[in-house]
Tab-separated table of N, CA and C in Angstrom:
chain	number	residue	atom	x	y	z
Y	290	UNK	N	17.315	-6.998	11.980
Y	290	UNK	CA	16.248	-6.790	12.943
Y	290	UNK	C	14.908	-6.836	12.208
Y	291	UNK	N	13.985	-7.498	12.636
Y	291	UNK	CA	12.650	-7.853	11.980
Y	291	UNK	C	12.019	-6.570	12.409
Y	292	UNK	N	10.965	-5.725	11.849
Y	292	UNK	CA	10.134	-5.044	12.184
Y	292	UNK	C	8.553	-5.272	12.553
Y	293	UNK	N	8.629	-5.217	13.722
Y	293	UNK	CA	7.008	-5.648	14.137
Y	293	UNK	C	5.798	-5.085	13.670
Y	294	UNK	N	4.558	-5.769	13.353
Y	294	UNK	CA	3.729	-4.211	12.768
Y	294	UNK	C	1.975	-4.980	13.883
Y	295	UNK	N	1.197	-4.028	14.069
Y	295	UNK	CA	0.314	-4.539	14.578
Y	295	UNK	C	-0.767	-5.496	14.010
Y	296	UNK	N	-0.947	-6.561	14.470
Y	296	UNK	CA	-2.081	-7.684	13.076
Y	296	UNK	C	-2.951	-7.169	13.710
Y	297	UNK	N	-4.091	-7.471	12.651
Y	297	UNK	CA	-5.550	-7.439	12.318
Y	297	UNK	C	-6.331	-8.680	12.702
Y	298	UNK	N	-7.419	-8.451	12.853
Y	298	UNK	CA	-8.488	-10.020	13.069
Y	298	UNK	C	-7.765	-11.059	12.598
Y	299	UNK	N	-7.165	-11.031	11.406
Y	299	UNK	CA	-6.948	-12.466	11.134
Y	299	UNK	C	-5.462	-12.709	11.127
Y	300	UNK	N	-4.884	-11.695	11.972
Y	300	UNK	CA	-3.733	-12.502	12.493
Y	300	UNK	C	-2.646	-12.159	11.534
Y	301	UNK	N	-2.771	-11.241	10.645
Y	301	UNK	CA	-1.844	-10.512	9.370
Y	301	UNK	C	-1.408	-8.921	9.622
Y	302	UNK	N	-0.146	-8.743	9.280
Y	302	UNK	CA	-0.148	-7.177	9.699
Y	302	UNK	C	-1.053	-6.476	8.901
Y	303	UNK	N	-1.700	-5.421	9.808
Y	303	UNK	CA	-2.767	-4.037	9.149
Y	303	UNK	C	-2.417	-3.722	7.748
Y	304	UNK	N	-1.366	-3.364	8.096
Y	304	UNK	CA	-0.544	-2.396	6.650
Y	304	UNK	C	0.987	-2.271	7.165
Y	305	UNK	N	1.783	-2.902	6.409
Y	305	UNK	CA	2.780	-2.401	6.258
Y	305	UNK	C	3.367	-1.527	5.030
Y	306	UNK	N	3.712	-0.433	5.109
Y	306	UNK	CA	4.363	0.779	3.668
Y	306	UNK	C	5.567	0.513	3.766
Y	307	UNK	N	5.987	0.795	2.365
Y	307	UNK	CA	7.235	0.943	1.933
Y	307	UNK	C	8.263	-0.617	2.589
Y	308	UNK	N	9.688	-0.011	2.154
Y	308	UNK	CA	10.649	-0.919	2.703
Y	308	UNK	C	10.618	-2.444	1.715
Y	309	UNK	N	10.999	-3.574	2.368
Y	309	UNK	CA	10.985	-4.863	1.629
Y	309	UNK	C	9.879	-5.385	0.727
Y	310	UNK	N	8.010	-4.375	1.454
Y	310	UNK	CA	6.941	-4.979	0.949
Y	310	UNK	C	6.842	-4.567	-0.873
Y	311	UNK	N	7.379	-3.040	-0.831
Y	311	UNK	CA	7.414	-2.359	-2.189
Y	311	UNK	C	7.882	-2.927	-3.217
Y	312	UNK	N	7.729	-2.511	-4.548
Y	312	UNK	CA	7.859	-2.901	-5.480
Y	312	UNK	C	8.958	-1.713	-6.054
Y	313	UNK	N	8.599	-0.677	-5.343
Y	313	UNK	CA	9.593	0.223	-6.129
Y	313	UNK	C	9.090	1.839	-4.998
Y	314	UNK	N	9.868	2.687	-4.944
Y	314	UNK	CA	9.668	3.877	-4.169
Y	314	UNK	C	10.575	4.913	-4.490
Y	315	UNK	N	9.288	6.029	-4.316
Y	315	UNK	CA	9.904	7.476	-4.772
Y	315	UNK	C	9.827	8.614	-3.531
Y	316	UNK	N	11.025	9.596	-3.257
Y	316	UNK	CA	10.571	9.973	-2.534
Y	316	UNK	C	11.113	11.512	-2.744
Y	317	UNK	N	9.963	12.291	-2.334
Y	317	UNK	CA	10.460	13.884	-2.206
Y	317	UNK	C	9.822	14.899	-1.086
Y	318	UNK	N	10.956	15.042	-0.329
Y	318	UNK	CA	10.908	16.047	0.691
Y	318	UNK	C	10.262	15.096	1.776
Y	319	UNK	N	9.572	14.897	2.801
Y	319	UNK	CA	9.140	14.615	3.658
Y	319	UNK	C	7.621	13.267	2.800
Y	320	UNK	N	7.667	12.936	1.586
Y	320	UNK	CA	6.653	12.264	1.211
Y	320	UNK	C	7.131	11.300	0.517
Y	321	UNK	N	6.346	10.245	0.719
Y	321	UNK	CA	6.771	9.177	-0.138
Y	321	UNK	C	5.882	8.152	-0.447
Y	322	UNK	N	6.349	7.504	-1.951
Y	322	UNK	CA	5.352	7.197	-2.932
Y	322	UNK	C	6.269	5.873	-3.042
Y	323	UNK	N	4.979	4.712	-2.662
Y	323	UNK	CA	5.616	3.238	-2.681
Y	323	UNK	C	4.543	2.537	-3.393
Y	324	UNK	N	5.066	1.788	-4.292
Y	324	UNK	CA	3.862	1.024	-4.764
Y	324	UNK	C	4.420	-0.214	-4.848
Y	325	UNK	N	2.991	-0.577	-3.947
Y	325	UNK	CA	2.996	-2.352	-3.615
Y	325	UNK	C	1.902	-2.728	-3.570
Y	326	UNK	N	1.564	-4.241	-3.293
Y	326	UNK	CA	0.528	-4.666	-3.310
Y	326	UNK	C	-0.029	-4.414	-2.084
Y	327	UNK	N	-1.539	-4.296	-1.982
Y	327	UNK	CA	-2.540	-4.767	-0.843
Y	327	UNK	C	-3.912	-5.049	-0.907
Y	328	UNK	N	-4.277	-5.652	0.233
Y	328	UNK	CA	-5.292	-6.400	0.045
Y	328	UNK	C	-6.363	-5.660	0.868
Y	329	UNK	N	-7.279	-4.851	-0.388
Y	329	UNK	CA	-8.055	-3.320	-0.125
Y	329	UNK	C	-9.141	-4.031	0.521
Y	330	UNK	N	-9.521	-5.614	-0.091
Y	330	UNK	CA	-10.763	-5.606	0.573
Y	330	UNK	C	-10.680	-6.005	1.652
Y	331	UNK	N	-10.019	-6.526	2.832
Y	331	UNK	CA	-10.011	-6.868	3.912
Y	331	UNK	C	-10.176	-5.781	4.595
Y	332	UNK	N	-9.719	-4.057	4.294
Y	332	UNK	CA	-10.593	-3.106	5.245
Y	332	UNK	C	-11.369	-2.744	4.669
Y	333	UNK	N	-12.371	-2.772	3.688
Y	333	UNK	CA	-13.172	-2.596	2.929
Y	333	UNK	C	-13.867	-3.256	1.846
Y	334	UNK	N	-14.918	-4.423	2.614
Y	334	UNK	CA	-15.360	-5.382	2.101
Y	334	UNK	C	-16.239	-5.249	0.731
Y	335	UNK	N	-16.312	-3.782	0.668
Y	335	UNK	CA	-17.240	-3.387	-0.385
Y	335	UNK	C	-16.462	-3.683	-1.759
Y	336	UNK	N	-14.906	-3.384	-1.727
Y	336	UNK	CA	-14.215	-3.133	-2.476
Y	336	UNK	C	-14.156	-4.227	-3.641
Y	337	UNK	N	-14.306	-4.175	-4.529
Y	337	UNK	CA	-14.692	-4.798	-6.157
Y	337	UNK	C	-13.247	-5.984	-6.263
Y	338	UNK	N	-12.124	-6.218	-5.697
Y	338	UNK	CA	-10.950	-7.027	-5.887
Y	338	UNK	C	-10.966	-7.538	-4.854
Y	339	UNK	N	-10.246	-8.825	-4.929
Y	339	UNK	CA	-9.805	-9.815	-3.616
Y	339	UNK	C	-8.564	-9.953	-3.701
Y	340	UNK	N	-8.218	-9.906	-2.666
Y	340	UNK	CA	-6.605	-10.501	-2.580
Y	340	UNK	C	-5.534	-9.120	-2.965
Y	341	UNK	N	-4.073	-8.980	-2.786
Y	341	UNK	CA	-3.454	-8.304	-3.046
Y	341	UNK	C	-3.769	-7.517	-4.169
Y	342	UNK	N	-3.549	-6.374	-4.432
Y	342	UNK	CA	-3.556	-6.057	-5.820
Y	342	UNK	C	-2.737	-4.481	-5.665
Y	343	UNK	N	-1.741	-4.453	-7.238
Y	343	UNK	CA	-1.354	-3.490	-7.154
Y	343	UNK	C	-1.761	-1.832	-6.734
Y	344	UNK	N	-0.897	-1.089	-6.113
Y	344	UNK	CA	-1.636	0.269	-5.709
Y	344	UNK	C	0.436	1.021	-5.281
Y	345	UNK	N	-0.277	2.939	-5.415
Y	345	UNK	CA	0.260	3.511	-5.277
Y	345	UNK	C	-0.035	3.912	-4.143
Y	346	UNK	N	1.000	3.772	-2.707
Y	346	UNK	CA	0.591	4.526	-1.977
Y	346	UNK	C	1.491	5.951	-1.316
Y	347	UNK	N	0.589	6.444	-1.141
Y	347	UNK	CA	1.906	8.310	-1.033
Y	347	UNK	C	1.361	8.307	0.961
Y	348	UNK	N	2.704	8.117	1.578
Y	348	UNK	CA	2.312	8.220	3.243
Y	348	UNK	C	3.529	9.030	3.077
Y	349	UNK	N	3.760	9.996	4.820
Y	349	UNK	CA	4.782	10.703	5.266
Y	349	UNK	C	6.008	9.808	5.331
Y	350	UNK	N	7.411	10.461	4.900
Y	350	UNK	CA	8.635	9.515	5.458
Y	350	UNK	C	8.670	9.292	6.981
Y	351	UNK	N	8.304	10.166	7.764
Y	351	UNK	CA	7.886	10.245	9.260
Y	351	UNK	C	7.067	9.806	9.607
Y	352	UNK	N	7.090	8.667	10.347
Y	352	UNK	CA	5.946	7.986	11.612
Y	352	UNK	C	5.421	8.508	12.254
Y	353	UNK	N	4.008	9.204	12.024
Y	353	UNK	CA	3.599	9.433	12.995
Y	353	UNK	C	1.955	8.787	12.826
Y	354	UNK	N	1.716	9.035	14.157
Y	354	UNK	CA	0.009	8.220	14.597
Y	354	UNK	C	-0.968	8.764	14.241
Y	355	UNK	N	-0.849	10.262	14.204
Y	355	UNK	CA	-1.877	10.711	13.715
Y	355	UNK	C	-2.510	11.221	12.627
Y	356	UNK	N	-1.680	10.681	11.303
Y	356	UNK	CA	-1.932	11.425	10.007
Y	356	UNK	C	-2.102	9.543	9.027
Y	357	UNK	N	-2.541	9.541	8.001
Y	357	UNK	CA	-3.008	8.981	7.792
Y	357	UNK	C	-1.751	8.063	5.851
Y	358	UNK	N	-2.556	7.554	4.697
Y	358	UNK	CA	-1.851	7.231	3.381
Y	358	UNK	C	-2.651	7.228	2.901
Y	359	UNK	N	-2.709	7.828	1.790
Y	359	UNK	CA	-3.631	7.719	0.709
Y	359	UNK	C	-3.199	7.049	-0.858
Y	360	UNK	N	-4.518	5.644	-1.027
Y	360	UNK	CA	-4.066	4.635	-1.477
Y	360	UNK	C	-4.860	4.820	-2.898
Y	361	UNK	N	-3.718	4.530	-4.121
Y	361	UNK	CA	-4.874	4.370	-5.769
Y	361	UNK	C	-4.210	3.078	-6.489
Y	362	UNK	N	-5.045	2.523	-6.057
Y	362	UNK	CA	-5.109	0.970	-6.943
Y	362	UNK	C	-4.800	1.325	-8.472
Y	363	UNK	N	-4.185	0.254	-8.807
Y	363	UNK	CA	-4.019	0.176	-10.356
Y	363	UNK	C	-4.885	0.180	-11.452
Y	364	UNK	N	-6.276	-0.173	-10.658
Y	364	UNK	CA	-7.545	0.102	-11.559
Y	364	UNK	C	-8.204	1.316	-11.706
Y	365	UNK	N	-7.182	2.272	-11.054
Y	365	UNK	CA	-8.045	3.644	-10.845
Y	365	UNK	C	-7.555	4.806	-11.389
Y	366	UNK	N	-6.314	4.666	-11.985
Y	366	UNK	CA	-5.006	4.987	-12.297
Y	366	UNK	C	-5.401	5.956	-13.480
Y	367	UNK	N	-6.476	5.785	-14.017
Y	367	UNK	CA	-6.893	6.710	-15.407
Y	367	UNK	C	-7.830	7.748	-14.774
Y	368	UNK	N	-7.994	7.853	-13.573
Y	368	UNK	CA	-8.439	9.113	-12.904
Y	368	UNK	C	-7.616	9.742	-12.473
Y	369	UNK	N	-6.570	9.212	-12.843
Y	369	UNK	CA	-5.468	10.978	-12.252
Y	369	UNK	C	-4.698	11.472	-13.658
Y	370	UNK	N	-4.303	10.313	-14.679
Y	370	UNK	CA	-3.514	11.267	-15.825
Y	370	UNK	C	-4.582	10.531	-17.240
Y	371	UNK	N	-4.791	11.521	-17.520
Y	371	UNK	CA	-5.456	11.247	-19.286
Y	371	UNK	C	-4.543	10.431	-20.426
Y	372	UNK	N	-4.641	9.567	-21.075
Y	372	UNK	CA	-4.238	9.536	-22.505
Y	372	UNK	C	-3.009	10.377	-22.715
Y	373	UNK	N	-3.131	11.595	-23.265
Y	373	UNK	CA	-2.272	12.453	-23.184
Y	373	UNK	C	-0.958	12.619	-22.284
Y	374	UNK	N	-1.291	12.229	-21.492
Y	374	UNK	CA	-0.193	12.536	-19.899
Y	374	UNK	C	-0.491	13.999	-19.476
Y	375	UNK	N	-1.999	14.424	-19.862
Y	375	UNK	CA	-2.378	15.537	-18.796
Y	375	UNK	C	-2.633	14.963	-17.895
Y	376	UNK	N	-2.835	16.094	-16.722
Y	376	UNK	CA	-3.763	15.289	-15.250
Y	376	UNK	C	-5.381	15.841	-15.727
Y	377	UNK	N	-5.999	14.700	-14.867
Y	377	UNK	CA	-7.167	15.383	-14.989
Y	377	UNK	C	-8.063	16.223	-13.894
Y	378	UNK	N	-8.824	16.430	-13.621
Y	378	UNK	CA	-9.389	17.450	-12.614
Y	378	UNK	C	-9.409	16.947	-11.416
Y	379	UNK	N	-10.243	15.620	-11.672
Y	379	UNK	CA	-10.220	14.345	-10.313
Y	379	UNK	C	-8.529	14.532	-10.191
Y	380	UNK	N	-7.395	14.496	-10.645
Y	380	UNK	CA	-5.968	15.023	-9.639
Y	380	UNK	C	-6.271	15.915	-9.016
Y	381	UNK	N	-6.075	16.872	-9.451
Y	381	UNK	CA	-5.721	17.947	-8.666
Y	381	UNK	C	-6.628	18.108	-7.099
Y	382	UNK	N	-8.397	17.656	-7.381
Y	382	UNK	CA	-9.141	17.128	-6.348
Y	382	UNK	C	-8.475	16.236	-4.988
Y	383	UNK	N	-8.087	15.074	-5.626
Y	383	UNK	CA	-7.330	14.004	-4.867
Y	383	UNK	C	-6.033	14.250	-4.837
Y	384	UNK	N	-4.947	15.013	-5.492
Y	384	UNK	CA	-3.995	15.517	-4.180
Y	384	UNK	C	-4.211	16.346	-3.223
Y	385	UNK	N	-5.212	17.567	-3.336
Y	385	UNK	CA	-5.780	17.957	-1.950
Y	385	UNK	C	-6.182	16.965	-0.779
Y	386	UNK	N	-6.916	16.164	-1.575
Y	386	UNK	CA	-7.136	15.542	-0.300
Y	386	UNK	C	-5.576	14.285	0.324
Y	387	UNK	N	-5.862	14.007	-0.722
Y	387	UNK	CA	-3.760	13.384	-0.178
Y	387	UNK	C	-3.028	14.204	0.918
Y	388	UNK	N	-2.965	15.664	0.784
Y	388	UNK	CA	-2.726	16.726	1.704
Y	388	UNK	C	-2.994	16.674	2.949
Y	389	UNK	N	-4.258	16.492	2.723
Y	389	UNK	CA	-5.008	16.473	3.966
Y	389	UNK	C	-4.699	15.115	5.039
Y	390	UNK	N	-4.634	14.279	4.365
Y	390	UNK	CA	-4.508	12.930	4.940
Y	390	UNK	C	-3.647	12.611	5.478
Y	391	UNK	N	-2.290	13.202	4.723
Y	391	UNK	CA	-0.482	12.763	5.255
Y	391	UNK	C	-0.411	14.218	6.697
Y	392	UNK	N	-1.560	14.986	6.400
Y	392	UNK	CA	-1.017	15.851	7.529
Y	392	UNK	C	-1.097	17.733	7.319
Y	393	UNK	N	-0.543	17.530	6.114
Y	393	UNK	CA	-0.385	19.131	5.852
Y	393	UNK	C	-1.972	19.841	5.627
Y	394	UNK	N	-1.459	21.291	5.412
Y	394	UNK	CA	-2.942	21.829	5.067
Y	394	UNK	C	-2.931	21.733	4.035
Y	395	UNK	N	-4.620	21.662	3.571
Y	395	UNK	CA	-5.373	21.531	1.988
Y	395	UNK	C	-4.566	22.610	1.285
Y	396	UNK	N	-4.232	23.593	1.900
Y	396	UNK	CA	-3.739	24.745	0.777
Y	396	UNK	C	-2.161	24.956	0.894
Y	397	UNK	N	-1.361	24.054	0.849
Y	397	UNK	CA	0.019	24.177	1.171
Y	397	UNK	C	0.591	23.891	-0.104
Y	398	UNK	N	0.356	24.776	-1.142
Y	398	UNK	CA	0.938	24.487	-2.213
Y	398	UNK	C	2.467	23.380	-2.284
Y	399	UNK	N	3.385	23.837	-1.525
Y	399	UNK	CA	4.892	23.251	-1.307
Y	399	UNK	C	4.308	22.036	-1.137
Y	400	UNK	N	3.575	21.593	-0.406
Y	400	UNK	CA	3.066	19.953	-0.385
Y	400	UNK	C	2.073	19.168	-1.566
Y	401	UNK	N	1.579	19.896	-2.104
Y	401	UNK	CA	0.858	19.495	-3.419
Y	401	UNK	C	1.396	19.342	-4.155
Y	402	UNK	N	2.320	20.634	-4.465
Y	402	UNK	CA	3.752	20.217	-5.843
Y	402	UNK	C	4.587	18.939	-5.552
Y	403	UNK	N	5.472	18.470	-4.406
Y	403	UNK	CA	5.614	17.639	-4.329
Y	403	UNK	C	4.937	16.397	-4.423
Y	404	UNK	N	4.094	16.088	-3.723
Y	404	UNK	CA	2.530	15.053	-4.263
Y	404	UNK	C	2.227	15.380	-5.503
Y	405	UNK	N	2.280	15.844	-6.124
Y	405	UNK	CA	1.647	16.266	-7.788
Y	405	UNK	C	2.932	15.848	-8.582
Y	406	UNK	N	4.184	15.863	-8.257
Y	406	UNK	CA	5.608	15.419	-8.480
Y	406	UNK	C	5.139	13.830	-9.016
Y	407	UNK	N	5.437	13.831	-6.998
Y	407	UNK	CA	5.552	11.738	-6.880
Y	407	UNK	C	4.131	10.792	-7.865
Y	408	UNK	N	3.214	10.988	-7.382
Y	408	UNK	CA	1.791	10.924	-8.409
Y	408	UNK	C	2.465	11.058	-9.943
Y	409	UNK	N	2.593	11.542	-10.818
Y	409	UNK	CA	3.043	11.687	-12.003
Y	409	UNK	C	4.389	10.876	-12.693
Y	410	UNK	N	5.412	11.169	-11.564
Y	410	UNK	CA	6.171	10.483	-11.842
Y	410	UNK	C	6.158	8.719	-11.539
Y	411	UNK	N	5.924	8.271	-10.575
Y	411	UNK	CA	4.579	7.104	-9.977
Y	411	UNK	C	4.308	6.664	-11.020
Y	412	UNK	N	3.017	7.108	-11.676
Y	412	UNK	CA	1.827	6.526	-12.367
Y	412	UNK	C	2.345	5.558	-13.499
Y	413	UNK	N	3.033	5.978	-14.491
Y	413	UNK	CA	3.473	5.287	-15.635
Y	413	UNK	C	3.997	3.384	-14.771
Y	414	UNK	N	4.533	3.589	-13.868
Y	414	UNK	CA	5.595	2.559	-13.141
Y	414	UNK	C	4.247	1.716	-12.131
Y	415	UNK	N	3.506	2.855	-11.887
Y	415	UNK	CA	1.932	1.828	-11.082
Y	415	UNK	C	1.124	0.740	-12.331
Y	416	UNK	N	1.375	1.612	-13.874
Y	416	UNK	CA	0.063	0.994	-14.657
Y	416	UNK	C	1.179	-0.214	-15.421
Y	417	UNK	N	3.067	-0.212	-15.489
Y	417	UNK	CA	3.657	-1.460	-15.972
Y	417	UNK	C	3.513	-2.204	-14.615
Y	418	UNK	N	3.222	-1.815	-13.625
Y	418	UNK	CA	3.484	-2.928	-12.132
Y	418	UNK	C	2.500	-3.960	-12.223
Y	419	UNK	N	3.299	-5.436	-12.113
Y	419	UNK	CA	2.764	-6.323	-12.294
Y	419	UNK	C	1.392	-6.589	-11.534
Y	420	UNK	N	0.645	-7.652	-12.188
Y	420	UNK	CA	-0.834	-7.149	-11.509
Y	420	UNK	C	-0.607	-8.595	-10.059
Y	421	UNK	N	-0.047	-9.667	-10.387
Y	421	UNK	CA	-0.027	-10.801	-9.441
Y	421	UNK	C	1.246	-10.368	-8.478
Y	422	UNK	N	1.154	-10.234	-7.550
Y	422	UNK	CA	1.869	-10.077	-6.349
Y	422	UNK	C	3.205	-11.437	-6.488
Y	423	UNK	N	4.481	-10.721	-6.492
Y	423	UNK	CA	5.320	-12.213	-6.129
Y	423	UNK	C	5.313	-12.943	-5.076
Y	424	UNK	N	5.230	-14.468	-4.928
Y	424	UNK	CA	4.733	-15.128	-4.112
Y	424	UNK	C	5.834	-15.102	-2.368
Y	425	UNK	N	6.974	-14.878	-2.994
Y	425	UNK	CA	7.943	-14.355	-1.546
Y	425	UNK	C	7.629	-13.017	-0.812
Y	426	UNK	N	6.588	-12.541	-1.237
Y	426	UNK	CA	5.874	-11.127	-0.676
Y	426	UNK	C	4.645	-11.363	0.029
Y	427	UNK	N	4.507	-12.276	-0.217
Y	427	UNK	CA	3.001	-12.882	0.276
Y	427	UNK	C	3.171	-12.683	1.819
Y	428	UNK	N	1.701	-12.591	2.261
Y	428	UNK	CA	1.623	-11.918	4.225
Y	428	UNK	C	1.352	-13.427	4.430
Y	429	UNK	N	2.104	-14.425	5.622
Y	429	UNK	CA	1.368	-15.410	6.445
Y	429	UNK	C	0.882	-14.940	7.430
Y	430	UNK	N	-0.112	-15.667	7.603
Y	430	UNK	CA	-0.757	-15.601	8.926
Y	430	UNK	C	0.227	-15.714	9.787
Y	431	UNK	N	0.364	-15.405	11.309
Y	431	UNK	CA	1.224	-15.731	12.396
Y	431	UNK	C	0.520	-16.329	13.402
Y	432	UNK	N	1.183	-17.573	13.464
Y	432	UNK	CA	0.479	-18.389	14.341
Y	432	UNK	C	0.994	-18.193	15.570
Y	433	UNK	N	0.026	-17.807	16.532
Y	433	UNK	CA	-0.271	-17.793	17.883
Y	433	UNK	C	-0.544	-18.926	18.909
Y	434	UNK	N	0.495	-19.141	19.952
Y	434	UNK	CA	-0.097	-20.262	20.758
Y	434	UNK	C	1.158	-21.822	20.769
Y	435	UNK	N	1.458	-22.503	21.466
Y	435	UNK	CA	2.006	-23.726	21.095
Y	435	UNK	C	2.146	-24.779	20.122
Y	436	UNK	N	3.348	-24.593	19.398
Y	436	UNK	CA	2.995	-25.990	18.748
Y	436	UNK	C	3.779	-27.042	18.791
Y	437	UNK	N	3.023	-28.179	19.286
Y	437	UNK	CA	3.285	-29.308	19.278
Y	437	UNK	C	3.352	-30.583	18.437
Y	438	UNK	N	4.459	-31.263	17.926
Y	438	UNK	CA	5.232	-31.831	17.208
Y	438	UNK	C	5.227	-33.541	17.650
Y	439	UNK	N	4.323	-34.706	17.259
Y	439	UNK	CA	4.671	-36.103	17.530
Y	439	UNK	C	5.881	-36.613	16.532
Y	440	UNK	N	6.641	-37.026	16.650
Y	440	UNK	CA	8.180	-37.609	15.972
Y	440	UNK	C	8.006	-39.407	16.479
Y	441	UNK	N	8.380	-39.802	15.652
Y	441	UNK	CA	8.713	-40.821	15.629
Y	441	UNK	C	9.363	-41.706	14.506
Y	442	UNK	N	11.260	-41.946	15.103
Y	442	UNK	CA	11.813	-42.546	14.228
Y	442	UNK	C	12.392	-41.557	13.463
Y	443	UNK	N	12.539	-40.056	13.526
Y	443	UNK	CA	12.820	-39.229	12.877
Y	443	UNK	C	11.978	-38.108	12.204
Y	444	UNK	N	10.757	-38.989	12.123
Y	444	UNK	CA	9.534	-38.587	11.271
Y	444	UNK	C	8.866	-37.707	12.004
Y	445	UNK	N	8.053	-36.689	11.508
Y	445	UNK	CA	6.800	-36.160	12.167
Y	445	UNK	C	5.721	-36.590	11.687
Y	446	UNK	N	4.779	-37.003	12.778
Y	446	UNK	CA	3.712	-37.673	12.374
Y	446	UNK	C	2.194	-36.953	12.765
Y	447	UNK	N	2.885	-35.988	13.272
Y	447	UNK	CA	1.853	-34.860	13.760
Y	447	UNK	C	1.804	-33.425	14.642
Y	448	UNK	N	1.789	-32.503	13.497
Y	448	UNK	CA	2.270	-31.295	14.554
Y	448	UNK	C	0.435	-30.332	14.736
Y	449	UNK	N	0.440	-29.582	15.246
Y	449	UNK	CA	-0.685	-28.930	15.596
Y	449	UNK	C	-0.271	-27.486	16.782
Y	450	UNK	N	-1.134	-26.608	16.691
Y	450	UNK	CA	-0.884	-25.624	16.868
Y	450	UNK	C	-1.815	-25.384	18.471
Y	451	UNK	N	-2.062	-24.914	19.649
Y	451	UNK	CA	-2.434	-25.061	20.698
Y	451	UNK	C	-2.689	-23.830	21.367
C-alpha cells in the first residue's frame, strides 16, 4: 500500500518522516529519531543549502496534527555535542524546545531524557551520514492532469502532459 502525503506548491510531498525516506531510525518511548535527507530550503528560502541535505529529525511515533518535528541538519551538528562527546549548553536549550514542539511540556524531564537519549545516540550516525542523498530516494514531482501519448509504428513520437 503506497502512503499518500499532502504536496506542496510544486507538486512534491511537504515532508515525509521516517519509514522508506530514512537513512536509519532510533526510537524510544513515544519519540523518534530518523535521519534523512531534506530539502530545508524550499520552506525556508533563507536557508544557506539547496537541495536535499542530510538532517536529524526527532517527531512523535504518533500522528498527530497538532504537534510539530524538530529538524538539525548535518551542518549544525557541533551545536549539540563538543569534541569531547560532552553536550553543550545550546543542547540542553534545544531539547527543551524539541519538547515543546513534539508536544510535551518544557519541563517533563521523562521526555527530555529520552530526547537527550535519541540526540546523542543519533549524532555520531548524523555526522558519518552521507552528505549526497541516494538517487532512488529522490522526491518526483507528480504529475497532475492527462497524458497523452502519439505512437506510431510502435514508437512514441510524442507524449505531453494536459
Amino acid at each position: 500500500m503506497k502512503e499518500l502525503s499532502l504536496l506542496g506548491p510544486r507538486g512534491t510531498p511537504l515532508v515525509e518522516l521516517g519509514g522508506e525516506r530514512a537513512w536509519r531510525t532510533f526510537t524510544k518511548g513515544d519519540i523518534v529519531c530518523s535521519l534523512q535527507w531534506l530539502d530545508l530550503q524550499a520552506q525556508d528560502p533563507e536557508f544557506p543549502e539547496e537541495g536535499p541535505i542530510p538532517c536529524m529529525v526527532l517527531h512523535s511515533a504518533f500522528r498527530r496534527m497538532d504537534i510539530g518535528a524538530h529538524v538539525i541538519p548535518q551542518r549544525y551538528a557541533y551545536l549539540y555535542g563538543a569534541r569531547e562527546g560532552k553536550p553543550t549548553p545550546h543542547f540542553f536549550r534545544a531539547v527543551c524546545d524539541a519538547c515543546e514542539t513534539l508536544g510535551f511540556d518544557r519541563n517533563d524531564k521523562a521526555a527530555q531524557h529520552r530526547m537527550m537519549d535519541l540526540v546523542v545516540e543519533g549524532l555520531p550516525d548524523l555526522i558519518l551520514m552521507p552528505t549526497e542523498q541516494p538517487s532512488d530516494l529522490e522526491v518526483q514531482r507528480h504529475r497532475m492532469g492527462i497524458e497523452v501519448s502519439v505512437k506510431a509504428g510502435g514508437k512514441t513520437l510524442h507524449t505531453e502532459v494536459m
